mmCIF file of C-alpha atoms in Angstrom:
data_model
loop_
_atom_site.group_PDB
_atom_site.id
_atom_site.type_symbol
_atom_site.label_atom_id
_atom_site.label_comp_id
_atom_site.label_asym_id
_atom_site.label_seq_id
_atom_site.Cartn_x
_atom_site.Cartn_y
_atom_site.Cartn_z
ATOM 1 C CA MET A 1 42.100 -116.277 -64.065
ATOM 2 C CA SER A 2 44.758 -114.299 -65.960
ATOM 3 C CA ARG A 3 43.716 -111.646 -68.359
ATOM 4 C CA PRO A 4 43.852 -112.509 -72.045
ATOM 5 C CA ARG A 5 46.893 -111.018 -73.781
ATOM 6 C CA SER A 6 46.338 -108.308 -76.293
ATOM 7 C CA PRO A 7 48.582 -108.571 -79.476
ATOM 8 C CA GLU A 8 48.123 -104.795 -80.099
ATOM 9 C CA ALA A 9 49.169 -103.879 -76.540
ATOM 10 C CA HIS A 10 52.131 -106.240 -76.849
ATOM 11 C CA GLU A 11 53.416 -104.560 -79.938
ATOM 12 C CA LYS A 12 52.926 -101.067 -78.505
ATOM 13 C CA VAL A 13 54.978 -101.943 -75.498
ATOM 14 C CA LEU A 14 57.743 -103.437 -77.630
ATOM 15 C CA HIS A 15 57.917 -100.237 -79.798
ATOM 16 C CA ALA A 16 57.923 -97.963 -76.731
ATOM 17 C CA ALA A 17 60.499 -100.051 -74.873
ATOM 18 C CA LEU A 18 62.872 -100.130 -77.805
ATOM 19 C CA ALA A 19 62.709 -96.421 -78.260
ATOM 20 C CA LEU A 20 63.247 -95.675 -74.551
ATOM 21 C CA PHE A 21 66.101 -98.208 -74.127
ATOM 22 C CA GLY A 22 67.761 -96.481 -77.094
ATOM 23 C CA GLU A 23 67.208 -92.964 -75.778
ATOM 24 C CA ARG A 24 67.710 -93.343 -71.994
ATOM 25 C CA GLY A 25 69.638 -96.609 -71.732
ATOM 26 C CA ILE A 26 68.399 -99.710 -70.006
ATOM 27 C CA GLU A 27 69.120 -98.570 -66.385
ATOM 28 C CA GLY A 28 67.480 -95.231 -67.084
ATOM 29 C CA THR A 29 64.265 -96.786 -68.414
ATOM 30 C CA SER A 30 61.569 -97.778 -65.948
ATOM 31 C CA MET A 31 58.490 -99.857 -66.447
ATOM 32 C CA ASP A 32 56.525 -96.750 -65.494
ATOM 33 C CA SER A 33 58.110 -94.819 -68.320
ATOM 34 C CA ILE A 34 57.350 -97.701 -70.760
ATOM 35 C CA ALA A 35 53.728 -97.710 -69.620
ATOM 36 C CA GLN A 36 53.429 -94.036 -70.065
ATOM 37 C CA ALA A 37 55.118 -94.018 -73.466
ATOM 38 C CA SER A 38 53.056 -96.998 -74.778
ATOM 39 C CA LYS A 39 49.775 -95.918 -73.257
ATOM 40 C CA VAL A 40 49.446 -99.444 -71.907
ATOM 41 C CA SER A 41 48.795 -99.973 -68.153
ATOM 42 C CA LYS A 42 51.538 -101.479 -66.006
ATOM 43 C CA ALA A 43 49.106 -104.311 -65.050
ATOM 44 C CA THR A 44 48.792 -105.183 -68.735
ATOM 45 C CA ILE A 45 52.565 -105.001 -69.236
ATOM 46 C CA TYR A 46 53.194 -107.360 -66.266
ATOM 47 C CA ASN A 47 50.584 -109.686 -67.778
ATOM 48 C CA HIS A 48 52.900 -110.049 -70.787
ATOM 49 C CA TRP A 49 56.315 -109.849 -69.077
ATOM 50 C CA SER A 50 57.389 -110.816 -65.591
ATOM 51 C CA ASP A 51 59.872 -107.913 -65.339
ATOM 52 C CA LYS A 52 61.927 -105.390 -67.250
ATOM 53 C CA GLU A 53 64.671 -107.960 -68.070
ATOM 54 C CA ALA A 54 62.096 -110.340 -69.666
ATOM 55 C CA LEU A 55 60.781 -107.321 -71.784
ATOM 56 C CA LEU A 56 64.386 -106.414 -72.696
ATOM 57 C CA LEU A 57 65.222 -109.902 -73.837
ATOM 58 C CA GLU A 58 62.071 -110.018 -76.034
ATOM 59 C CA VAL A 59 63.022 -106.580 -77.540
ATOM 60 C CA MET A 60 66.525 -107.951 -78.369
ATOM 61 C CA LEU A 61 65.015 -111.045 -79.979
ATOM 62 C CA TRP A 62 62.512 -108.958 -81.871
ATOM 63 C CA VAL A 63 65.139 -106.553 -83.390
ATOM 64 C CA HIS A 64 67.327 -109.432 -84.355
ATOM 65 C CA GLY A 65 64.451 -111.239 -86.203
ATOM 66 C CA LEU A 66 64.308 -114.061 -83.679
ATOM 67 C CA ASN A 67 60.962 -115.485 -82.501
ATOM 68 C CA PRO A 68 61.072 -116.327 -78.734
ATOM 69 C CA GLU A 69 58.621 -119.205 -79.217
ATOM 70 C CA THR A 70 60.336 -120.889 -82.214
ATOM 71 C CA ASP A 71 62.743 -123.760 -81.862
ATOM 72 C CA PRO A 72 66.027 -122.563 -83.514
ATOM 73 C CA GLN A 73 66.705 -126.074 -84.936
ATOM 74 C CA LYS A 74 63.547 -125.768 -87.189
ATOM 75 C CA ASP A 75 65.495 -123.055 -89.153
ATOM 76 C CA ASP A 76 68.342 -125.395 -89.946
ATOM 77 C CA PRO A 77 68.813 -125.773 -93.693
ATOM 78 C CA ASP A 78 69.364 -129.276 -94.959
ATOM 79 C CA SER A 79 69.566 -129.176 -98.816
ATOM 80 C CA GLY A 80 72.197 -131.943 -98.927
ATOM 81 C CA SER A 81 74.827 -129.441 -100.056
ATOM 82 C CA LEU A 82 77.177 -128.374 -97.315
ATOM 83 C CA GLU A 83 78.324 -125.266 -99.263
ATOM 84 C CA ARG A 84 74.659 -124.231 -99.854
ATOM 85 C CA ASP A 85 73.599 -124.759 -96.229
ATOM 86 C CA LEU A 86 76.575 -122.850 -94.922
ATOM 87 C CA THR A 87 75.984 -119.975 -97.342
ATOM 88 C CA ILE A 88 72.366 -119.724 -96.194
ATOM 89 C CA VAL A 89 73.279 -119.516 -92.451
ATOM 90 C CA LEU A 90 76.307 -117.175 -92.977
ATOM 91 C CA SER A 91 74.144 -114.898 -95.140
ATOM 92 C CA ARG A 92 71.517 -114.345 -92.424
ATOM 93 C CA ARG A 93 71.119 -110.792 -91.299
ATOM 94 C CA PRO A 94 68.813 -109.160 -88.676
ATOM 95 C CA PRO A 95 65.993 -107.127 -90.098
ATOM 96 C CA HIS A 96 67.279 -103.981 -91.835
ATOM 97 C CA LYS A 97 64.474 -101.856 -90.505
ATOM 98 C CA PHE A 98 65.894 -102.152 -86.945
ATOM 99 C CA GLU A 99 69.434 -101.397 -87.910
ATOM 100 C CA GLU A 100 69.523 -97.924 -86.338
ATOM 101 C CA ALA A 101 67.645 -99.079 -83.326
ATOM 102 C CA ARG A 102 70.186 -101.835 -82.724
ATOM 103 C CA LYS A 103 73.071 -99.289 -83.029
ATOM 104 C CA ARG A 104 71.411 -97.089 -80.361
ATOM 105 C CA ILE A 105 70.604 -99.922 -77.934
ATOM 106 C CA THR A 106 73.814 -102.044 -78.181
ATOM 107 C CA PRO A 107 76.183 -99.877 -76.122
ATOM 108 C CA SER A 108 73.616 -99.790 -73.255
ATOM 109 C CA LEU A 109 72.971 -103.474 -73.613
ATOM 110 C CA ILE A 110 76.690 -104.336 -73.408
ATOM 111 C CA ALA A 111 77.051 -102.157 -70.233
ATOM 112 C CA TYR A 112 74.009 -103.663 -68.666
ATOM 113 C CA SER A 113 75.185 -107.223 -69.408
ATOM 114 C CA ALA A 114 78.528 -106.500 -67.743
ATOM 115 C CA THR A 115 76.843 -105.763 -64.442
ATOM 116 C CA HIS A 116 73.868 -108.141 -64.707
ATOM 117 C CA HIS A 117 75.625 -111.449 -65.481
ATOM 118 C CA GLN A 118 72.633 -113.702 -65.496
ATOM 119 C CA PHE A 119 70.852 -111.502 -68.069
ATOM 120 C CA GLY A 120 74.140 -111.304 -70.105
ATOM 121 C CA GLU A 121 74.321 -115.097 -70.225
ATOM 122 C CA THR A 122 70.666 -115.400 -71.259
ATOM 123 C CA TRP A 123 71.128 -112.779 -73.963
ATOM 124 C CA ARG A 124 74.155 -114.562 -75.303
ATOM 125 C CA HIS A 125 72.365 -117.920 -75.243
ATOM 126 C CA ARG A 126 69.137 -116.658 -76.910
ATOM 127 C CA VAL A 127 70.495 -114.034 -79.325
ATOM 128 C CA MET A 128 74.143 -114.632 -80.073
ATOM 129 C CA GLU A 129 74.462 -118.424 -79.870
ATOM 130 C CA PRO A 130 71.740 -119.788 -82.204
ATOM 131 C CA GLY A 131 73.666 -119.074 -85.413
ATOM 132 C CA ARG A 132 76.837 -120.731 -84.125
ATOM 133 C CA HIS A 133 74.947 -123.758 -82.935
ATOM 134 C CA CYS A 134 73.204 -123.989 -86.228
ATOM 135 C CA ILE A 135 76.607 -124.077 -88.080
ATOM 136 C CA LYS A 136 77.791 -126.694 -85.622
ATOM 137 C CA ARG A 137 74.753 -128.872 -86.358
ATOM 138 C CA ILE A 138 75.332 -128.535 -90.164
ATOM 139 C CA LEU A 139 79.031 -129.537 -89.687
ATOM 140 C CA LEU A 140 78.108 -132.518 -87.542
ATOM 141 C CA ARG A 141 75.585 -133.678 -90.065
ATOM 142 C CA ALA A 142 78.145 -133.400 -92.856
ATOM 143 C CA LYS A 143 80.576 -135.488 -90.838
ATOM 144 C CA ARG A 144 77.993 -138.192 -90.247
ATOM 145 C CA ARG A 145 77.365 -138.288 -93.972
ATOM 146 C CA GLY A 146 81.040 -138.533 -94.677
ATOM 147 C CA GLN A 147 81.184 -135.154 -96.471
ATOM 148 C CA LEU A 148 83.735 -133.941 -93.963
ATOM 149 C CA PRO A 149 86.623 -135.801 -92.343
ATOM 150 C CA SER A 150 85.713 -137.397 -89.012
ATOM 151 C CA SER A 151 88.831 -135.792 -87.468
ATOM 152 C CA LEU A 152 87.852 -132.268 -88.336
ATOM 153 C CA ASN A 153 87.773 -129.996 -85.341
ATOM 154 C CA LEU A 154 84.485 -128.339 -85.035
ATOM 155 C CA ASP A 155 85.546 -125.356 -82.893
ATOM 156 C CA SER A 156 88.337 -124.527 -85.396
ATOM 157 C CA SER A 157 85.926 -124.973 -88.276
ATOM 158 C CA MET A 158 83.434 -122.483 -86.761
ATOM 159 C CA ALA A 159 86.233 -119.951 -86.171
ATOM 160 C CA ILE A 160 87.267 -120.313 -89.785
ATOM 161 C CA LEU A 161 83.730 -119.768 -91.009
ATOM 162 C CA LEU A 162 82.657 -117.079 -88.536
ATOM 163 C CA GLY A 163 85.888 -115.111 -88.419
ATOM 164 C CA PRO A 164 85.535 -113.491 -91.887
ATOM 165 C CA MET A 165 81.910 -112.656 -91.200
ATOM 166 C CA LEU A 166 82.905 -110.869 -87.982
ATOM 167 C CA TYR A 167 85.599 -109.032 -89.826
ATOM 168 C CA GLN A 168 83.192 -107.830 -92.462
ATOM 169 C CA HIS A 169 80.690 -106.734 -89.790
ATOM 170 C CA ILE A 170 83.253 -104.690 -87.803
ATOM 171 C CA PHE A 171 85.495 -103.306 -90.508
ATOM 172 C CA GLN A 172 83.240 -103.030 -93.510
ATOM 173 C CA ARG A 173 79.922 -102.068 -91.888
ATOM 174 C CA PHE A 174 80.260 -98.460 -93.178
ATOM 175 C CA SER A 175 81.650 -99.443 -96.581
ATOM 176 C CA ARG A 176 79.712 -98.428 -99.680
ATOM 177 C CA SER A 177 79.923 -102.081 -100.840
ATOM 178 C CA ARG A 178 77.505 -104.162 -98.726
ATOM 179 C CA THR A 179 78.069 -107.332 -100.703
ATOM 180 C CA SER A 180 78.091 -110.284 -98.359
ATOM 181 C CA ILE A 181 81.138 -112.593 -98.472
ATOM 182 C CA ALA A 182 79.226 -115.537 -97.065
ATOM 183 C CA ALA A 183 79.114 -117.465 -100.365
ATOM 184 C CA HIS A 184 82.835 -117.015 -100.748
ATOM 185 C CA VAL A 185 83.605 -118.123 -97.259
ATOM 186 C CA ALA A 186 81.455 -121.202 -97.596
ATOM 187 C CA GLN A 187 82.948 -122.061 -100.949
ATOM 188 C CA THR A 188 86.534 -121.663 -99.624
ATOM 189 C CA PHE A 189 85.818 -123.836 -96.608
ATOM 190 C CA CYS A 190 84.340 -126.599 -98.730
ATOM 191 C CA LYS A 191 87.296 -126.504 -101.090
ATOM 192 C CA ALA A 192 89.635 -127.011 -98.188
ATOM 193 C CA PHE A 193 87.789 -129.680 -96.260
ATOM 194 C CA LEU A 194 85.032 -131.315 -98.263
ATOM 195 C CA VAL A 195 85.548 -135.013 -98.898
ATOM 196 C CA TYR A 196 82.574 -135.291 -101.337
ATOM 197 C CA SER A 197 79.607 -133.321 -102.376
ATOM 198 C CA ALA A 198 76.188 -134.899 -101.950
ATOM 199 C CA LYS A 199 74.075 -134.797 -105.053
#
C-alpha cells in the first residue's frame, strides 16, 4: 500500500524546490538537496512526485496560479458578451506574490527546456497554452452564435489579441504604470469584428 500524502510535506517541498531552482538552477538542484532544504525525506518526496521533472512542472504550475488537477475549460468565462469574456481572460495574471521567484527561475527553465525537449513541450502545453486555448474556445463559441463572421481566421484573431498583451509584458513590465490594456484590446477587437452583441 502506498503511504498517505501529507499536504504539509507537499507544500514544504514546493517552497524548497522553488527556492533552490531559483538559486542553483534546475540542473544544479538535486532531489537530495530538496529533501535536505525541505526537511522532508526523499521517500516522501517520491511518494508525491515520480521524479524531479514532475516536481518542477508542479512548481511552475503553482507559481503561475494553475491547479494541476483542474480542467482548464472550467475556467472559461461565458457571460454572453464577447468583449467581457475576452477582457476577463486577457486580464488574467499569475499570482503577484511569486513575481520575483518567476523572474529568478525563468532563465534556468528556458535553458533546461532547450535541452530537455519532452519537458519543454509539457511545460508549454500545461503552462503556456491554456490561456491561448481558452481564447480560441471563446472565439469559436462567438462564431457559433453568429457574433463573429464565420470566415474569421482564428489564428490571426488570437495574434491580434495576444500581440498587444505580449508587448505590454515585455516592454512595459518595468514601467511605473501597471494599468492593463486588456479591456482596450478586447474593445478594439470587438469594434473591428463583432457582428452583433448578445444581450
